[in-house]
Every structure is written in structure tokens, then in C-alpha cells.
PDB file of C-alpha atoms in Angstrom:
ATOM      1  CA  PHE A  30      10.509  55.982  48.081  1.00 48.00           C
ATOM      2  CA  GLY A  31      14.053  54.648  48.216  1.00 60.00           C
ATOM      3  CA  PHE A  32      17.313  56.090  46.997  1.00 67.00           C
ATOM      4  CA  ARG A  33      17.472  53.615  44.119  1.00 71.00           C
ATOM      5  CA  ALA A  34      14.053  54.769  42.850  1.00 76.00           C
ATOM      6  CA  TRP A  35      15.212  58.399  43.071  1.00 76.00           C
ATOM      7  CA  LEU A  36      18.335  57.585  41.054  1.00 78.00           C
ATOM      8  CA  ASP A  37      16.250  55.840  38.412  1.00 80.00           C
ATOM      9  CA  GLN A  38      13.836  58.797  38.194  1.00 78.00           C
ATOM     10  CA  MET A  39      16.677  61.315  37.924  1.00 79.00           C
ATOM     11  CA  TYR A  40      19.252  59.482  35.825  1.00 79.00           C
ATOM     12  CA  GLY A  41      17.492  56.534  34.211  1.00 79.00           C
ATOM     13  CA  SER A  42      17.067  56.265  30.469  1.00 74.00           C
ATOM     14  CA  ASN A  43      14.428  58.559  28.947  1.00 76.00           C
ATOM     15  CA  THR A  44      14.207  60.837  32.005  1.00 79.00           C
ATOM     16  CA  MET A  45      12.863  64.305  31.320  1.00 81.00           C
ATOM     17  CA  THR A  46      14.717  67.488  32.177  1.00 84.00           C
ATOM     18  CA  LEU A  47      13.143  70.120  34.439  1.00 86.00           C
ATOM     19  CA  ARG A  48      10.612  67.634  35.861  1.00 85.00           C
ATOM     20  CA  PRO A  49      10.395  68.191  39.644  1.00 87.00           C
ATOM     21  CA  ILE A  50      10.801  65.170  41.919  1.00 83.00           C
ATOM     22  CA  THR A  51      10.009  65.369  45.644  1.00 83.00           C
ATOM     23  CA  SER A  52      11.631  63.003  48.117  1.00 80.00           C
ATOM     24  CA  ARG A  53      12.249  62.557  51.839  1.00 77.00           C
ATOM     25  CA  ASP A  54      15.158  60.936  53.650  1.00 73.00           C
ATOM     26  CA  VAL A  55      14.988  58.637  56.689  1.00 69.00           C
ATOM     27  CA  GLU A  56      15.362  61.623  59.065  1.00 69.00           C
ATOM     28  CA  GLY A  57      12.298  63.308  57.550  1.00 72.00           C
ATOM     29  CA  ASN A  58      14.185  65.960  55.560  1.00 76.00           C
ATOM     30  CA  ARG A  59      12.332  66.928  52.399  1.00 81.00           C
ATOM     31  CA  TYR A  60      13.971  67.540  49.029  1.00 84.00           C
ATOM     32  CA  LEU A  61      12.878  68.976  45.714  1.00 87.00           C
ATOM     33  CA  SER A  62      15.152  68.065  42.826  1.00 88.00           C
ATOM     34  CA  TRP A  63      15.090  68.187  39.065  1.00 88.00           C
ATOM     35  CA  LYS A  64      17.386  67.278  36.237  1.00 86.00           C
ATOM     36  CA  THR A  65      18.627  70.306  34.313  1.00 87.00           C
ATOM     37  CA  GLU A  66      20.913  68.640  31.775  1.00 85.00           C
ATOM     38  CA  ASP A  67      23.009  65.570  31.066  1.00 80.00           C
ATOM     39  CA  GLN A  68      26.753  66.001  31.413  1.00 80.00           C
ATOM     40  CA  PRO A  69      29.644  63.719  32.289  1.00 83.00           C
ATOM     41  CA  GLU A  70      30.718  63.371  35.936  1.00 84.00           C
ATOM     42  CA  PHE A  71      33.408  65.771  37.144  1.00 89.00           C
ATOM     43  CA  THR A  72      34.937  67.086  40.338  1.00 93.00           C
ATOM     44  CA  PRO A  73      34.854  70.884  40.487  1.00 91.00           C
ATOM     45  CA  SER A  74      38.053  72.700  41.297  1.00 94.00           C
ATOM     46  CA  PHE A  75      38.487  74.229  44.734  1.00 92.00           C
ATOM     47  CA  ALA A  76      38.334  77.718  43.220  1.00 94.00           C
ATOM     48  CA  THR A  77      34.985  76.919  41.598  1.00 93.00           C
ATOM     49  CA  ALA A  78      33.434  75.397  44.733  1.00 95.00           C
ATOM     50  CA  ARG A  79      34.949  77.728  47.344  1.00 96.00           C
ATOM     51  CA  ALA A  80      32.199  80.392  47.424  1.00 95.00           C
ATOM     52  CA  ASP A  81      29.388  77.824  47.802  1.00 94.00           C
ATOM     53  CA  VAL A  82      31.282  75.842  50.441  1.00 94.00           C
ATOM     54  CA  GLU A  83      32.100  78.984  52.417  1.00 96.00           C
ATOM     55  CA  HIS A  84      28.474  80.153  52.290  1.00 94.00           C
ATOM     56  CA  SER A  85      27.228  76.763  53.559  1.00 93.00           C
ATOM     57  CA  TRP A  86      29.906  76.668  56.263  1.00 94.00           C
ATOM     58  CA  ARG A  87      28.868  80.143  57.515  1.00 95.00           C
ATOM     59  CA  ILE A  88      25.217  79.060  57.739  1.00 93.00           C
ATOM     60  CA  ILE A  89      26.149  75.940  59.700  1.00 95.00           C
ATOM     61  CA  GLU A  90      28.433  77.848  62.073  1.00 95.00           C
ATOM     62  CA  ALA A  91      25.797  80.548  62.643  1.00 95.00           C
ATOM     63  CA  ARG A  92      23.223  78.043  63.904  1.00 96.00           C
ATOM     64  CA  GLY A  93      24.836  77.813  67.343  1.00 96.00           C
ATOM     65  CA  LEU A  94      24.956  81.603  67.638  1.00 94.00           C
ATOM     66  CA  ALA A  95      21.322  81.899  66.562  1.00 94.00           C
ATOM     67  CA  ARG A  96      20.190  79.277  69.087  1.00 96.00           C
ATOM     68  CA  ARG A  97      22.121  81.001  71.905  1.00 95.00           C
ATOM     69  CA  ARG A  98      20.587  84.367  70.971  1.00 92.00           C
ATOM     70  CA  ALA A  99      17.064  82.908  70.972  1.00 94.00           C
ATOM     71  CA  GLU A 100      17.745  81.253  74.350  1.00 95.00           C
ATOM     72  CA  GLU A 101      18.935  84.625  75.731  1.00 92.00           C
ATOM     73  CA  ILE A 102      15.700  86.239  74.540  1.00 92.00           C
ATOM     74  CA  THR A 103      13.513  83.598  76.203  1.00 93.00           C
ATOM     75  CA  SER A 104      15.596  83.780  79.422  1.00 92.00           C
ATOM     76  CA  GLN A 105      15.340  87.584  79.562  1.00 90.00           C
ATOM     77  CA  ALA A 106      11.597  87.439  78.993  1.00 89.00           C
ATOM     78  CA  ALA A 107      11.183  84.914  81.822  1.00 87.00           C
ATOM     79  CA  ALA A 108      13.468  86.829  84.214  1.00 87.00           C
ATOM     80  CA  LYS A 109      11.743  90.173  83.574  1.00 87.00           C
ATOM     81  CA  GLY A 110       8.253  88.697  83.336  1.00 83.00           C
ATOM     82  CA  GLN A 111       7.779  90.371  79.951  1.00 85.00           C
ATOM     83  CA  PRO A 112       6.445  89.089  76.627  1.00 87.00           C
ATOM     84  CA  LEU A 113       9.028  88.106  74.014  1.00 89.00           C
ATOM     85  CA  ALA A 114       7.903  91.047  71.863  1.00 87.00           C
ATOM     86  CA  ALA A 115       9.045  93.534  74.538  1.00 86.00           C
ATOM     87  CA  ILE A 116      12.495  91.950  74.783  1.00 86.00           C
ATOM     88  CA  VAL A 117      12.843  91.804  70.989  1.00 86.00           C
ATOM     89  CA  GLN A 118      11.773  95.455  70.695  1.00 82.00           C
ATOM     90  CA  ASP A 119      14.557  96.440  73.117  1.00 79.00           C
ATOM     91  CA  LEU A 120      17.128  94.429  71.110  1.00 78.00           C
ATOM     92  CA  ALA A 121      15.828  94.916  67.580  1.00 65.00           C
ATOM     93  CA  THR A 122      17.654  98.074  66.488  1.00 66.00           C
ATOM     94  CA  GLY A 123      19.917  97.007  63.632  1.00 66.00           C
ATOM     95  CA  THR A 124      19.720  93.282  64.440  1.00 73.00           C
ATOM     96  CA  GLY A 125      17.027  92.091  62.067  1.00 76.00           C
ATOM     97  CA  LEU A 126      15.071  90.602  64.972  1.00 84.00           C
ATOM     98  CA  GLN A 127      11.304  90.841  64.872  1.00 85.00           C
ATOM     99  CA  ALA A 128       8.439  89.584  66.996  1.00 86.00           C
ATOM    100  CA  THR A 129       5.389  88.087  65.327  1.00 87.00           C
ATOM    101  CA  GLU A 130       2.233  86.659  66.854  1.00 89.00           C
ATOM    102  CA  VAL A 131       1.359  83.433  65.056  1.00 90.00           C
ATOM    103  CA  GLY A 132      -1.749  81.335  65.279  1.00 80.00           C
ATOM    104  CA  PRO A 133      -3.952  79.686  65.986  1.00 86.00           C
ATOM    105  CA  PHE A 134      -2.749  76.643  64.068  1.00 89.00           C
ATOM    106  CA  SER A 135      -2.644  72.879  64.357  1.00 88.00           C
ATOM    107  CA  TRP A 136       0.266  70.485  63.852  1.00 89.00           C
ATOM    108  CA  ILE A 137      -1.518  68.596  61.071  1.00 87.00           C
ATOM    109  CA  ALA A 138      -3.754  70.110  58.388  1.00 83.00           C
ATOM    110  CA  GLN A 139      -5.829  68.497  55.677  1.00 74.00           C
ATOM    111  CA  ASP A 140      -4.606  69.196  52.140  1.00 65.00           C
ATOM    112  CA  ALA A 141      -7.624  70.093  49.994  1.00 61.00           C
ATOM    113  CA  VAL A 142      -5.559  69.851  46.793  1.00 60.00           C
ATOM    114  CA  ALA A 143      -4.263  66.325  47.394  1.00 54.00           C
ATOM    115  CA  GLY A 144      -7.641  64.731  48.066  1.00 61.00           C
ATOM    116  CA  GLY A 145      -7.767  65.556  51.756  1.00 66.00           C
ATOM    117  CA  GLN A 146      -4.425  63.945  52.628  1.00 72.00           C
ATOM    118  CA  PRO A 147      -3.017  65.040  56.005  1.00 80.00           C
ATOM    119  CA  ARG A 148       0.108  67.189  55.912  1.00 81.00           C
ATOM    120  CA  MET A 149       2.070  69.322  58.331  1.00 86.00           C
ATOM    121  CA  SER A 150       0.378  72.708  58.686  1.00 87.00           C
ATOM    122  CA  ASP A 151       2.093  75.840  57.434  1.00 88.00           C
ATOM    123  CA  PRO A 152       1.490  78.535  60.081  1.00 91.00           C
ATOM    124  CA  GLU A 153       1.359  82.039  58.637  1.00 91.00           C
ATOM    125  CA  GLY A 154       4.438  83.965  59.763  1.00 90.00           C
ATOM    126  CA  VAL A 155       6.648  80.871  60.152  1.00 93.00           C
ATOM    127  CA  SER A 156       8.987  79.936  57.338  1.00 90.00           C
ATOM    128  CA  MET A 157       8.948  76.154  56.666  1.00 92.00           C
ATOM    129  CA  ALA A 158       8.074  75.179  60.251  1.00 92.00           C
ATOM    130  CA  GLY A 159       9.073  71.491  60.273  1.00 92.00           C
ATOM    131  CA  GLU A 160       9.035  68.820  62.975  1.00 93.00           C
ATOM    132  CA  GLU A 161      11.421  70.521  65.440  1.00 95.00           C
ATOM    133  CA  PHE A 162       9.322  73.694  65.483  1.00 95.00           C
ATOM    134  CA  MET A 163       6.018  71.829  65.849  1.00 95.00           C
ATOM    135  CA  ARG A 164       7.394  69.551  68.578  1.00 95.00           C
ATOM    136  CA  ALA A 165       8.646  72.591  70.527  1.00 96.00           C
ATOM    137  CA  VAL A 166       5.371  74.521  70.195  1.00 94.00           C
ATOM    138  CA  PHE A 167       3.055  71.657  71.084  1.00 93.00           C
ATOM    139  CA  SER A 168       5.120  70.591  74.105  1.00 93.00           C
ATOM    140  CA  LEU A 169       4.557  73.976  75.795  1.00 92.00           C
ATOM    141  CA  GLU A 170       1.989  74.979  78.380  1.00 90.00           C
ATOM    142  CA  PRO A 171       0.574  78.523  78.213  1.00 88.00           C
ATOM    143  CA  GLY A 172       3.303  80.986  79.250  1.00 87.00           C
ATOM    144  CA  GLY A 173       6.051  78.467  78.509  1.00 90.00           C
ATOM    145  CA  THR A 174       8.954  79.231  76.192  1.00 92.00           C
ATOM    146  CA  ALA A 175      11.095  77.212  73.816  1.00 94.00           C
ATOM    147  CA  VAL A 176      13.667  77.642  71.078  1.00 96.00           C
ATOM    148  CA  ALA A 177      13.474  75.800  67.760  1.00 96.00           C
ATOM    149  CA  PHE A 178      14.766  76.000  64.205  1.00 96.00           C
ATOM    150  CA  ASN A 179      12.623  75.759  61.099  1.00 94.00           C
ATOM    151  CA  GLU A 180      13.005  72.673  58.910  1.00 92.00           C
ATOM    152  CA  PRO A 181      15.994  73.816  56.790  1.00 91.00           C
ATOM    153  CA  GLN A 182      17.605  75.286  59.942  1.00 93.00           C
ATOM    154  CA  THR A 183      17.837  78.758  58.438  1.00 92.00           C
ATOM    155  CA  VAL A 184      15.668  80.560  61.031  1.00 93.00           C
ATOM    156  CA  CYS A 185      15.815  80.076  64.796  1.00 94.00           C
ATOM    157  CA  TYR A 186      12.644  80.978  66.685  1.00 94.00           C
ATOM    158  CA  ALA A 187      12.231  82.069  70.306  1.00 94.00           C
ATOM    159  CA  ILE A 188       8.720  80.803  71.085  1.00 94.00           C
ATOM    160  CA  ARG A 189       6.259  81.668  73.839  1.00 92.00           C
ATOM    161  CA  MET A 190       2.950  79.840  74.080  1.00 91.00           C
ATOM    162  CA  VAL A 191       0.248  82.440  74.699  1.00 87.00           C
ATOM    163  CA  SER A 192      -2.749  80.107  74.625  1.00 85.00           C
ATOM    164  CA  GLN A 193      -3.666  76.619  73.537  1.00 82.00           C
ATOM    165  CA  GLU A 194      -7.182  77.673  72.662  1.00 79.00           C
ATOM    166  CA  PRO A 195      -8.179  80.073  69.919  1.00 68.00           C
ATOM    167  CA  ALA A 196     -10.001  83.216  71.010  1.00 63.00           C
ATOM    168  CA  PRO A 197     -13.827  82.738  71.024  1.00 64.00           C
ATOM    169  CA  GLU A 198     -14.354  85.477  68.442  1.00 64.00           C
TER     170      GLU A 198
END
């Protein structure tokens, strides 16, 4: 629904506090918002906003470094002919890197709670996958690699397609 409808739901007369509202922008980003209290508009001081701004700036700046690191991992795996897990194991000491086998999963799942409505699947082991992740995974052939962020761009994944078919068992 449009921005005007969101404004009316959040700030219109007789709106309830702590009532969650979900929305999506034109780029497909999803948002969860709720009204906590009514207060007059104000502009926070720089001192008040500095910590939050600096934290957000660090996350944004780190995205390029994370993508380059994931690309290095996929390149090393291809050059050495090794699985991603072997490369990550060599690099993992003190880095926070970990290798996880995920799947099988599909791009779209059926939501049993919402009357069978289709929704993006939520693969176990992947935090908030999102369109970029799904597009990267499902564009690969077995043995192929890719790099993709999750939806909020807080985790960058080095991906290797093992198989497009689930194991018979």
C-alpha cells in the first residue's frame, strides 16, 4: 500500500500505539513499524544522534569489505578446486567466518498460516535471505559460485551450488 496510507495508519487520528504495521517500498524492501508514543516533531542534536549515525555508517562501509572477502573465498575455492567449507576452515580462526550447508529449499514457499499464500522461502541457516540471495542461488549451475547479501545487507554469503536436486533419501 502507498506511503499516504502508511502515514494515515501511523499518524492518523485514533491510531493505536504498539500496533505493528508491515509495509514494502517500490524496491521490495520490507519494513515493520509501530507507533510508540505521540510527541511533537523535533530535530535531535548531533551529540544525541552521533552514536546511531556512526553505527549505521560503519555497517554501510563494511559491506564492500564483506563482499570482497566473500569473493576472495569463492575465488580461492575455484582456484584450489576445494569446497568453500575447506577454504573457510583455513581462514576461520578468529574471523567469525563459518561454513554451513543449506538446503534443499525453493525460492517460493506456501504460507500455511496465511491461507496458503505464496511467500519467499526462509532457508534454515540463512538469515533473512531476500531477493538478491535467491537470485544468486537460483542462477547457479551445480559447482558454480556466487556472492550475495541477505535482504537487510547485514550478512554477505559466499555461495556454492552443490546440487539442484534433493538427495533421494
